[in-house]
Short mmCIF file of C-alpha atoms in Angstrom, two decimals:
data_model
loop_
_atom_site.label_atom_id
_atom_site.label_comp_id
_atom_site.label_asym_id
_atom_site.label_seq_id
_atom_site.Cartn_x
_atom_site.Cartn_y
_atom_site.Cartn_z
CA MET A 1 0.00 0.00 0.00
CA THR A 2 1.08 3.56 -0.58
CA SER A 3 1.21 6.23 2.02
CA GLN A 4 -1.51 8.37 0.50
CA PRO A 5 -4.68 8.90 2.51
CA THR A 6 -7.77 6.87 1.77
CA THR A 7 -10.48 9.01 0.22
CA LYS A 8 -13.84 8.56 -1.35
CA THR A 9 -13.32 7.93 -5.05
CA THR A 10 -15.28 8.93 -8.10
CA GLY A 11 -14.71 7.85 -11.64
CA ASN A 12 -12.18 5.52 -13.13
CA ASP A 13 -9.30 7.77 -12.14
CA HIS A 14 -10.31 7.58 -8.52
CA GLY A 15 -9.92 11.11 -7.58
CA GLY A 16 -10.76 14.64 -8.25
CA PRO A 17 -8.76 17.54 -6.96
CA GLY A 18 -6.66 16.64 -3.98
CA GLU A 19 -7.08 12.90 -4.37
CA ARG A 20 -4.56 10.31 -5.36
CA GLY A 21 -5.14 7.56 -7.93
CA ALA A 22 -6.48 4.32 -6.52
CA SER A 23 -6.28 1.54 -9.01
CA GLY A 24 -8.00 -1.64 -8.09
CA GLY A 25 -10.69 0.09 -6.09
CA PRO A 26 -13.93 -1.42 -4.85
CA ALA A 27 -16.42 -3.13 -7.08
CA GLY A 28 -18.97 -0.94 -8.76
CA THR A 29 -16.59 1.86 -9.71
CA PRO A 30 -18.47 4.36 -11.87
CA GLY A 31 -17.70 4.74 -15.55
CA ALA A 32 -15.48 7.14 -17.43
CA HIS A 33 -18.12 9.83 -17.71
CA ASP A 34 -18.05 10.32 -13.92
CA SER A 35 -14.44 11.52 -14.12
CA GLY A 36 -15.32 14.07 -16.81
CA LEU A 37 -14.44 11.81 -19.74
CA GLN A 38 -17.19 10.15 -21.77
CA ALA A 39 -17.62 6.59 -22.99
CA GLY A 40 -17.49 7.61 -26.65
CA LEU A 41 -15.40 4.76 -28.06
CA LYS A 42 -17.36 1.91 -29.61
CA ASN A 43 -16.31 -1.73 -29.58
CA ARG A 44 -15.15 -1.57 -33.20
CA HIS A 45 -12.99 1.46 -32.33
CA LEU A 46 -11.34 -0.36 -29.45
CA SER A 47 -10.80 -3.49 -31.51
CA MET A 48 -9.02 -1.58 -34.26
CA ILE A 49 -7.05 0.57 -31.79
CA ALA A 50 -5.86 -2.65 -30.15
CA ILE A 51 -4.90 -4.23 -33.48
CA GLY A 52 -3.40 -1.12 -35.06
CA GLY A 53 -1.66 0.10 -31.92
CA VAL A 54 0.93 -2.65 -32.15
CA ILE A 55 1.73 -1.78 -35.80
CA GLY A 56 3.83 1.36 -35.68
CA ALA A 57 5.45 3.22 -38.55
CA GLY A 58 8.72 1.89 -37.13
CA LEU A 59 7.83 -1.56 -38.45
CA PHE A 60 7.80 -0.29 -42.03
CA VAL A 61 10.69 2.15 -41.71
CA GLY A 62 13.01 0.62 -39.13
CA SER A 63 13.09 -3.07 -40.06
CA SER A 64 15.68 -2.55 -42.82
CA SER A 65 18.57 -1.83 -40.45
CA GLY A 66 17.62 -4.79 -38.26
CA ILE A 67 17.66 -7.20 -41.21
CA ALA A 68 20.94 -5.79 -42.55
CA THR A 69 22.57 -6.11 -39.11
CA THR A 70 21.25 -9.49 -37.98
CA GLY A 71 20.33 -11.37 -41.16
CA PRO A 72 17.43 -13.85 -41.17
CA GLY A 73 18.04 -14.19 -37.43
CA ILE A 74 16.18 -10.91 -37.03
CA LEU A 75 13.16 -13.19 -36.68
CA LEU A 76 14.56 -14.27 -33.30
CA SER A 77 15.02 -10.63 -32.29
CA TYR A 78 11.40 -9.86 -33.16
CA ALA A 79 10.24 -13.05 -31.43
CA LEU A 80 12.16 -12.14 -28.26
CA VAL A 81 10.79 -8.59 -28.10
CA GLY A 82 7.33 -9.83 -29.13
CA THR A 83 7.35 -12.30 -26.24
CA LEU A 84 8.41 -9.50 -23.90
CA VAL A 85 5.52 -7.32 -25.11
CA VAL A 86 3.02 -10.16 -24.70
CA LEU A 87 4.13 -10.73 -21.09
CA VAL A 88 4.10 -7.03 -20.21
CA MET A 89 0.68 -6.58 -21.80
CA ARG A 90 -0.60 -9.55 -19.82
CA MET A 91 0.47 -7.83 -16.59
CA LEU A 92 -1.01 -4.51 -17.68
CA GLY A 93 -4.18 -6.30 -18.77
CA GLU A 94 -4.53 -7.85 -15.33
CA MET A 95 -4.37 -4.45 -13.63
CA SER A 96 -6.40 -2.55 -16.24
CA ALA A 97 -9.20 -5.13 -16.42
CA ALA A 98 -9.56 -4.77 -12.66
CA ASN A 99 -9.67 -0.99 -12.98
CA PRO A 100 -9.73 0.59 -16.47
CA THR A 101 -8.43 4.15 -16.19
CA SER A 102 -7.16 6.88 -18.49
CA GLY A 103 -3.91 6.84 -16.50
CA SER A 104 -3.36 3.10 -17.10
CA PHE A 105 0.06 1.96 -15.82
CA SER A 106 0.81 5.40 -14.29
CA ALA A 107 -2.29 5.20 -12.09
CA HIS A 108 -1.48 1.57 -11.21
CA ALA A 109 2.10 2.52 -10.28
CA ASP A 110 0.74 5.36 -8.15
CA ARG A 111 -1.27 2.88 -6.10
CA ALA A 112 1.17 -0.02 -6.06
CA LEU A 113 4.55 1.69 -5.71
CA GLY A 114 3.72 5.18 -4.49
CA PRO A 115 2.91 8.64 -5.87
CA TRP A 116 6.54 9.14 -6.88
CA ALA A 117 6.29 6.22 -9.31
CA GLY A 118 3.01 7.34 -10.87
CA PHE A 119 4.32 10.90 -11.26
CA THR A 120 7.64 9.85 -12.75
CA ILE A 121 6.48 7.27 -15.27
CA GLY A 122 3.43 9.37 -16.21
CA TRP A 123 5.49 12.42 -17.13
CA LEU A 124 8.16 10.36 -18.89
CA TYR A 125 5.47 8.70 -20.98
CA TRP A 126 3.93 12.07 -21.82
CA PHE A 127 7.38 13.36 -22.80
CA PHE A 128 7.93 10.35 -25.04
CA TRP A 129 4.71 10.86 -26.98
CA VAL A 130 5.01 14.61 -27.47
CA VAL A 131 8.48 14.03 -28.97
CA VAL A 132 6.94 11.32 -31.17
CA LEU A 133 4.44 13.92 -32.40
CA ALA A 134 7.32 15.94 -33.84
CA VAL A 135 9.05 12.90 -35.33
CA GLU A 136 5.91 11.63 -37.02
CA ALA A 137 4.74 15.08 -38.20
CA THR A 138 8.10 15.58 -39.89
CA ALA A 139 8.04 12.10 -41.44
CA GLY A 140 4.57 12.70 -42.82
CA ALA A 141 5.55 16.13 -44.13
CA VAL A 142 8.47 14.63 -46.07
CA ILE A 143 6.12 12.22 -47.89
CA LEU A 144 3.50 14.88 -48.57
CA GLU A 145 6.09 17.36 -49.86
CA GLY A 146 7.30 14.69 -52.27
CA TRP A 147 3.77 14.46 -53.68
CA ILE A 148 2.97 18.19 -53.63
CA PRO A 149 6.30 20.10 -53.57
CA ALA A 150 4.54 23.46 -53.94
CA VAL A 151 3.73 23.29 -50.21
CA PRO A 152 6.89 23.49 -48.05
CA GLN A 153 7.70 20.74 -45.59
CA TRP A 154 7.15 22.91 -42.49
CA ALA A 155 3.68 23.82 -43.76
CA TRP A 156 2.73 20.17 -44.24
CA ALA A 157 3.86 19.41 -40.68
CA LEU A 158 1.73 22.31 -39.43
CA ILE A 159 -1.31 21.21 -41.46
CA VAL A 160 -1.08 17.61 -40.24
CA MET A 161 -0.74 18.65 -36.59
CA VAL A 162 -3.61 21.16 -36.79
CA VAL A 163 -6.01 18.72 -38.48
CA LEU A 164 -5.39 15.93 -35.97
CA THR A 165 -5.53 18.35 -33.05
CA ALA A 166 -8.95 19.51 -34.26
CA THR A 167 -10.05 15.88 -34.54
CA ASN A 168 -9.06 15.15 -30.95
CA LEU A 169 -10.72 18.35 -29.71
CA VAL A 170 -14.14 17.48 -31.16
CA SER A 171 -14.78 14.30 -29.17
CA VAL A 172 -13.22 10.98 -28.26
CA GLY A 173 -15.54 9.41 -30.82
CA SER A 174 -13.95 11.43 -33.63
CA TYR A 175 -10.51 10.25 -32.51
CA GLY A 176 -11.82 6.68 -32.49
CA GLU A 177 -13.34 7.04 -35.97
CA PHE A 178 -10.15 8.44 -37.49
CA GLU A 179 -8.05 5.79 -35.80
CA PHE A 180 -10.45 3.06 -36.95
CA TRP A 181 -9.80 3.95 -40.60
CA PHE A 182 -6.09 4.72 -40.21
CA ALA A 183 -5.48 1.45 -38.40
CA GLY A 184 -7.77 -0.38 -40.81
CA ILE A 185 -5.65 0.65 -43.79
CA LYS A 186 -2.50 -0.52 -41.99
CA VAL A 187 -4.02 -3.86 -41.09
CA VAL A 188 -5.41 -4.53 -44.58
CA ALA A 189 -2.13 -3.49 -46.23
CA ILE A 190 0.10 -5.67 -44.08
CA ALA A 191 -2.31 -8.61 -44.28
CA ALA A 192 -2.30 -8.36 -48.10
CA PHE A 193 1.50 -8.11 -48.06
CA ILE A 194 1.78 -11.30 -45.99
CA VAL A 195 -0.67 -13.23 -48.20
CA ILE A 196 0.85 -12.15 -51.54
CA GLY A 197 4.41 -12.51 -50.31
CA GLY A 198 3.68 -15.88 -48.74
CA LEU A 199 2.22 -17.22 -51.96
CA ALA A 200 5.35 -16.05 -53.81
CA VAL A 201 7.67 -17.68 -51.27
CA PHE A 202 6.02 -21.05 -51.80
CA GLY A 203 5.78 -20.62 -55.59
CA LEU A 204 2.00 -20.29 -55.64
CA LEU A 205 1.73 -16.80 -57.13
CA PRO A 206 1.26 -17.02 -60.92
CA GLY A 207 2.52 -14.36 -63.29
CA VAL A 208 4.98 -12.86 -60.80
CA ASP A 209 8.74 -12.87 -61.24
CA SER A 210 10.02 -14.17 -57.92
CA GLU A 211 12.83 -16.55 -58.86
CA GLN A 212 15.00 -15.50 -55.93
CA ALA A 213 12.20 -16.09 -53.42
CA GLY A 214 12.20 -19.20 -51.28
CA LEU A 215 12.92 -20.65 -47.86
CA SER A 216 16.54 -21.14 -48.92
CA ASN A 217 17.07 -17.41 -48.25
CA LEU A 218 16.80 -18.19 -44.55
CA THR A 219 19.93 -20.33 -44.50
CA SER A 220 21.98 -19.30 -47.56
CA HIS A 221 24.16 -16.19 -47.84
CA GLY A 222 26.11 -16.96 -44.68
CA GLY A 223 23.48 -18.92 -42.77
CA PHE A 224 20.59 -18.03 -40.47
CA LEU A 225 22.91 -16.01 -38.22
CA PRO A 226 25.58 -14.71 -40.61
CA ASN A 227 26.90 -12.21 -38.06
CA GLY A 228 26.83 -14.56 -35.07
CA ALA A 229 24.41 -15.15 -32.22
CA GLY A 230 25.33 -11.83 -30.60
CA ALA A 231 23.63 -10.04 -33.49
CA ILE A 232 20.28 -11.20 -32.09
CA LEU A 233 20.70 -8.83 -29.14
CA THR A 234 21.80 -6.01 -31.42
CA GLY A 235 18.67 -6.69 -33.44
CA VAL A 236 16.62 -6.45 -30.24
CA LEU A 237 17.93 -2.93 -29.66
CA LEU A 238 17.01 -1.95 -33.22
CA VAL A 239 13.43 -3.29 -33.14
CA VAL A 240 12.31 -2.93 -29.51
CA PHE A 241 11.05 0.64 -29.91
CA SER A 242 8.84 -0.22 -32.88
CA PHE A 243 6.60 -2.12 -30.43
CA MET A 244 5.73 0.95 -28.37
CA GLY A 245 2.01 1.63 -28.61
CA SER A 246 0.57 -1.75 -27.65
CA GLU A 247 -0.47 -0.26 -24.31
CA ILE A 248 -2.70 2.43 -25.89
CA ALA A 249 -5.73 0.14 -25.81
CA THR A 250 -5.63 0.07 -21.99
CA LEU A 251 -5.66 3.89 -21.84
CA ALA A 252 -8.50 4.13 -24.36
CA ALA A 253 -10.54 1.43 -22.60
CA GLY A 254 -11.50 3.90 -19.87
CA GLU A 255 -13.58 5.79 -22.46
CA SER A 256 -15.29 2.74 -23.94
CA GLU A 257 -18.76 1.32 -23.40
CA ASN A 258 -17.46 -1.81 -21.67
CA PRO A 259 -13.93 -1.11 -20.35
CA GLN A 260 -13.30 -4.47 -18.69
CA GLN A 261 -14.35 -6.43 -21.77
CA ALA A 262 -12.25 -4.18 -24.03
CA VAL A 263 -9.11 -4.65 -21.94
CA THR A 264 -9.62 -8.39 -21.68
CA LYS A 265 -10.08 -8.74 -25.45
CA ALA A 266 -7.03 -6.58 -26.25
CA THR A 267 -4.87 -8.52 -23.80
CA ASN A 268 -5.91 -11.92 -25.06
CA SER A 269 -5.37 -10.98 -28.71
CA ILE A 270 -1.85 -9.55 -28.34
CA ILE A 271 -0.20 -12.91 -29.06
CA TRP A 272 -1.66 -13.38 -32.54
CA ARG A 273 -1.27 -9.69 -33.35
CA VAL A 274 2.48 -9.82 -32.69
CA ALA A 275 2.86 -13.20 -34.40
CA VAL A 276 0.98 -12.22 -37.56
CA PHE A 277 1.89 -8.61 -38.14
CA TYR A 278 5.50 -8.61 -36.97
CA LEU A 279 6.85 -12.13 -37.32
CA GLY A 280 4.65 -12.88 -40.34
CA SER A 281 5.66 -9.85 -42.37
CA ILE A 282 9.37 -10.02 -41.47
CA PHE A 283 9.42 -13.73 -42.36
CA VAL A 284 7.98 -12.89 -45.79
CA ILE A 285 10.67 -10.24 -46.38
CA VAL A 286 13.68 -12.41 -45.46
CA ALA A 287 12.23 -15.31 -47.48
CA LEU A 288 11.54 -13.18 -50.56
CA LEU A 289 14.98 -11.58 -50.64
CA PRO A 290 18.53 -12.45 -49.54
CA TRP A 291 19.13 -10.60 -46.28
CA ASP A 292 22.22 -8.90 -47.73
CA SER A 293 20.39 -7.52 -50.76
CA LYS A 294 21.40 -3.88 -51.20
CA SER A 295 17.83 -2.98 -52.11
CA ILE A 296 16.71 -3.66 -48.51
CA THR A 297 18.81 -0.82 -47.11
CA LYS A 298 18.52 1.38 -50.20
CA ASP A 299 14.76 1.24 -50.79
CA GLY A 300 13.46 -0.10 -47.47
CA SER A 301 12.59 -3.69 -46.64
CA TYR A 302 8.91 -3.61 -47.65
CA VAL A 303 9.48 -1.63 -50.85
CA ALA A 304 12.32 -3.99 -51.81
CA ALA A 305 10.07 -7.00 -51.19
CA LEU A 306 7.27 -5.57 -53.36
CA ASP A 307 9.76 -4.63 -56.09
CA SER A 308 11.09 -8.20 -56.12
CA LEU A 309 7.59 -9.39 -57.02
CA GLY A 310 7.42 -6.98 -59.95
CA ILE A 311 4.58 -5.01 -58.40
CA PRO A 312 4.50 -1.60 -60.14
CA HIS A 313 4.74 1.63 -58.15
CA ALA A 314 5.85 -0.30 -55.05
CA GLY A 315 7.56 2.77 -53.62
CA GLN A 316 4.47 4.96 -53.86
CA ILE A 317 2.27 2.20 -52.45
CA MET A 318 4.52 1.92 -49.41
CA ASN A 319 4.71 5.71 -49.08
CA PHE A 320 0.91 5.78 -48.82
CA ILE A 321 0.92 2.99 -46.22
CA VAL A 322 3.73 4.64 -44.23
CA LEU A 323 1.88 7.98 -44.36
CA THR A 324 -1.22 6.26 -43.01
CA SER A 325 0.88 4.73 -40.21
CA VAL A 326 2.40 8.12 -39.47
CA LEU A 327 -1.03 9.79 -39.25
CA SER A 328 -2.28 6.92 -37.07
CA CYS A 329 0.71 7.30 -34.77
CA LEU A 330 0.21 11.07 -34.61
CA ASN A 331 -3.49 10.68 -33.87
CA SER A 332 -2.89 8.10 -31.14
CA GLY A 333 0.16 9.95 -29.79
CA LEU A 334 -1.84 13.13 -29.22
CA TYR A 335 -4.70 11.16 -27.68
CA THR A 336 -2.36 9.18 -25.43
CA ALA A 337 -0.32 12.18 -24.28
CA SER A 338 -3.45 14.17 -23.47
CA ARG A 339 -5.05 11.35 -21.50
CA MET A 340 -1.89 10.82 -19.48
CA ALA A 341 -1.77 14.58 -18.79
CA PHE A 342 -5.46 14.43 -17.82
CA SER A 343 -4.79 11.59 -15.38
CA LEU A 344 -1.79 13.43 -13.90
CA GLY A 345 -4.01 16.47 -13.42
CA ARG A 346 -6.68 14.36 -11.70
CA ARG A 347 -4.09 13.08 -9.26
CA GLY A 348 -2.65 16.51 -8.55
CA ASP A 349 0.61 15.75 -10.37
CA ALA A 350 -0.06 18.28 -13.16
CA PRO A 351 -1.92 21.60 -13.36
CA ARG A 352 -5.55 21.21 -12.33
CA SER A 353 -6.65 22.66 -15.66
CA PHE A 354 -5.42 19.45 -17.33
CA SER A 355 -8.22 17.53 -15.61
CA ARG A 356 -11.03 19.78 -16.83
CA THR A 357 -13.16 18.50 -19.69
CA THR A 358 -15.54 20.08 -22.18
CA SER A 359 -19.22 19.24 -22.50
CA THR A 360 -18.23 16.48 -24.95
CA GLY A 361 -15.84 14.92 -22.43
CA VAL A 362 -12.63 16.18 -24.05
CA PRO A 363 -9.68 17.34 -21.86
CA ARG A 364 -9.08 20.43 -24.01
CA THR A 365 -6.26 21.97 -21.96
CA ALA A 366 -4.39 18.67 -21.77
CA ILE A 367 -4.65 18.28 -25.57
CA LEU A 368 -3.53 21.85 -26.31
CA ALA A 369 -0.61 21.63 -23.86
CA SER A 370 0.55 18.37 -25.44
CA VAL A 371 0.32 19.64 -29.01
CA ALA A 372 2.02 22.90 -28.02
CA PHE A 373 5.08 20.99 -26.87
CA GLY A 374 4.84 18.96 -30.08
CA PHE A 375 4.96 22.19 -32.12
CA VAL A 376 8.02 23.34 -30.17
CA ALA A 377 9.70 20.00 -30.87
CA VAL A 378 8.88 20.34 -34.59
CA PHE A 379 10.53 23.78 -34.54
CA PHE A 380 13.64 22.29 -32.92
CA ASN A 381 13.68 19.57 -35.58
CA TYR A 382 13.87 22.20 -38.32
CA LYS A 383 16.19 24.68 -36.61
CA PHE A 384 18.41 22.48 -34.42
CA PRO A 385 18.06 18.91 -35.77
CA ASP A 386 21.54 17.76 -34.67
CA SER A 387 21.55 19.32 -31.22
CA VAL A 388 18.35 20.15 -29.34
CA PHE A 389 16.03 17.81 -31.26
CA LEU A 390 18.55 14.96 -31.24
CA PHE A 391 18.75 15.35 -27.46
CA LEU A 392 14.95 15.16 -27.19
CA VAL A 393 14.80 12.00 -29.31
CA ASN A 394 17.65 10.24 -27.50
CA SER A 395 16.52 11.28 -24.02
CA SER A 396 13.05 9.80 -24.63
CA GLY A 397 14.31 6.71 -26.47
CA ALA A 398 14.43 4.28 -23.53
CA VAL A 399 11.09 5.33 -22.01
CA ALA A 400 9.38 2.25 -23.49
CA LEU A 401 11.64 -0.03 -21.47
CA PHE A 402 11.18 2.10 -18.34
CA VAL A 403 7.39 1.84 -18.74
CA TRP A 404 7.55 -1.93 -19.14
CA LEU A 405 9.78 -2.27 -16.07
CA VAL A 406 7.41 -0.19 -13.94
CA ILE A 407 4.48 -2.31 -15.14
CA CYS A 408 6.32 -5.42 -13.92
CA PHE A 409 6.95 -4.05 -10.43
CA SER A 410 3.45 -2.58 -10.19
CA GLN A 411 1.84 -5.91 -11.08
CA LEU A 412 3.84 -7.72 -8.40
CA ARG A 413 2.13 -5.60 -5.74
CA MET A 414 -1.21 -4.95 -7.42
CA ARG A 415 -2.03 -8.67 -7.60
CA LYS A 416 -1.98 -8.78 -3.79
CA ILE A 417 -3.97 -5.55 -3.48
CA ILE A 418 -6.68 -6.65 -5.92
CA LYS A 419 -6.95 -10.11 -4.31
CA ALA A 420 -7.39 -8.50 -0.90
CA GLU A 421 -9.92 -5.85 -1.96
CA ALA A 422 -11.84 -7.21 -4.96
CA PRO A 423 -10.73 -10.71 -6.03
CA GLU A 424 -13.69 -10.99 -8.42
CA LYS A 425 -11.96 -8.37 -10.61
CA LEU A 426 -9.08 -10.70 -11.46
CA VAL A 427 -10.62 -11.66 -14.78
CA VAL A 428 -7.21 -11.53 -16.50
CA LYS A 429 -4.27 -13.15 -14.71
CA MET A 430 -0.55 -13.03 -15.40
CA TRP A 431 0.81 -16.50 -16.08
CA LEU A 432 3.07 -18.20 -13.51
CA TYR A 433 2.86 -15.27 -11.11
CA PRO A 434 5.24 -14.09 -9.65
CA TYR A 435 8.04 -16.05 -11.35
CA LEU A 436 7.33 -14.99 -14.93
CA THR A 437 6.92 -11.39 -13.82
CA TRP A 438 10.37 -11.44 -12.20
CA ALA A 439 11.86 -13.12 -15.28
CA THR A 440 10.36 -10.44 -17.52
CA ALA A 441 11.73 -7.66 -15.32
CA ALA A 442 15.16 -9.32 -15.39
CA LEU A 443 15.09 -9.48 -19.20
CA ILE A 444 14.21 -5.78 -19.44
CA VAL A 445 17.06 -4.88 -17.06
CA PHE A 446 19.41 -7.03 -19.17
CA ILE A 447 18.37 -5.20 -22.36
CA LEU A 448 18.91 -1.84 -20.65
CA GLY A 449 22.35 -3.00 -19.53
CA TYR A 450 23.21 -4.28 -22.99
CA MET A 451 22.30 -0.88 -24.44
CA LEU A 452 25.20 0.57 -22.46
CA THR A 453 27.61 -1.55 -24.48
CA ASP A 454 26.15 -0.47 -27.82
CA THR A 455 28.17 2.38 -29.29
CA GLU A 456 27.60 1.49 -32.94
CA HIS A 457 23.83 2.08 -32.99
CA ASN A 458 23.64 4.91 -30.43
CA GLY A 459 22.33 2.64 -27.67
CA ARG A 460 24.68 3.94 -24.97
CA THR A 461 23.82 7.58 -25.69
CA THR A 462 20.11 6.81 -25.66
CA ILE A 463 20.14 4.97 -22.35
CA LEU A 464 22.38 7.51 -20.60
CA LEU A 465 20.34 10.52 -21.72
CA SER A 466 17.06 8.72 -20.92
CA LEU A 467 18.37 7.86 -17.45
CA LEU A 468 19.39 11.49 -16.95
CA VAL A 469 15.90 12.77 -17.78
CA ALA A 470 14.30 10.01 -15.68
CA ALA A 471 16.52 10.94 -12.72
CA LEU A 472 15.49 14.62 -13.01
CA VAL A 473 11.79 13.76 -13.12
CA LEU A 474 12.20 11.32 -10.21
CA ALA A 475 13.97 13.99 -8.16
CA ILE A 476 11.07 16.39 -8.76
CA ALA A 477 8.62 13.64 -7.75
CA LEU A 478 10.46 12.90 -4.49
CA VAL A 479 10.70 16.59 -3.57
CA ARG A 480 6.97 17.03 -4.27
CA GLU A 481 6.10 13.99 -2.16
CA LYS A 482 8.28 15.19 0.72
CA THR A 483 6.71 18.64 0.54
CA ARG A 484 3.20 17.17 0.54
CA ARG A 485 4.01 14.92 3.48
CA GLY A 486 5.37 17.88 5.42
CA ARG A 487 2.27 19.91 4.62
CA ARG A 488 -0.02 17.07 5.76
CA ASP A 489 1.96 16.61 8.96
CA GLY A 490 1.76 20.36 9.60
CA ASP A 491 -2.00 20.38 9.04
CA ALA A 492 -2.40 17.41 11.40
CA THR A 493 -0.31 19.14 14.06
CA ARG A 494 -2.35 22.34 13.80
CA ALA A 495 -5.57 20.34 13.98
CA ARG A 496 -4.39 18.62 17.18
CA ASP A 497 -3.35 21.95 18.67
CA GLU A 498 -6.77 23.45 17.89
CA VAL A 499 -8.48 20.48 19.53
CA SER A 500 -6.27 20.81 22.61
CA ALA A 501 -6.86 24.55 22.78
CA GLY A 502 -10.61 23.99 22.46
#
């Protein structure tokens, strides 16, 4: 248990002004609308958010370097990280099914580990996503400028950010509708890629020139692990961050019609989502082409794979799909950052204005504050790309691993809390508790440690700068907690003195 006082709770965030988060509260907790948010996300929205959330633009853009570095063994790297994500999502699903909340793992950490943990990981996560806004807005602007060069790149970035900000400001339903179609395009595109590519690999695709395709590509050209077994870990570092986003469904569930059902469904489906979309598509690529094909690094892994099948305009097709992924990531990033800011405001860890909502249940101030920082980051990307913006990107790079580690430690304590207070809410359970939880935490710590040895792919810089920012935020959290405790103790002392004087 944390040291915060027990208070009457309202809404999924368990607390208005002056109250702390209280994940895993008593049965019968009111719905999202009682906390100011509204249950505007439909089941089809949540289903597509859950499916599309695990498919980031990083899968399309970042897989090339992983394949070139690791060879066909990159499949093991993706499998290792995919397993890690499945385990972490299982833990988060256990806590979020018991108490769906817009603060998700931050609110659970607040209850399980203490206010310092909820404050720290909540702000780090917010920082990560507002930096992502700038990265994705710039990536989208590059593609759009290539299509319509008359509009400068900075203007495209501005247009994209303004349109998606307006979408998020209207209602949570409009966010869900946009994300439904963005994610739907991603899912259909990657499913079609796997089917067409798979048929070509096994020689079942008529009229397509795919002579170099075949399972032999997995073992020829130096073998399955041409650069040695150690390359698997290097591959892990290159692909781990493309998995960030799988947790968005647990944040969005708090604004759905049936939060517990939504979380349970998203948690149970994570295994096939990772297996199909990540392992399936990467398998098709390394089977269609030799891993050392120059086209993989030159054109991108997916474009190179489509080109090898003789599909015309492969580059433009992938540009459209990547743009859709970028817009999806931007849309979800703004939603996620604003909901985390909203939750921090509800718990008194951010300005109170962040927790205020409009008549349509939208946390307007939290959205505008998040997008404002995103605009500042975009400016830095254009004016100081190799200094200020590079620092922002590197210093937020390891946040995904920090979040996963906090989820592990939160779940270790929250299982006991939920069993003691509302055991009927354990509708999703982490497997082999607590042993598999400890093993997952150990693997995350190992990956963080291995990053310190990586100088070739910027891993050491990323982890050191991320740890620096995390230490600063943690210091602020500890000072705030000490100040609050001193204020409470002072109020209690004055109250006792008044009673004695009376």
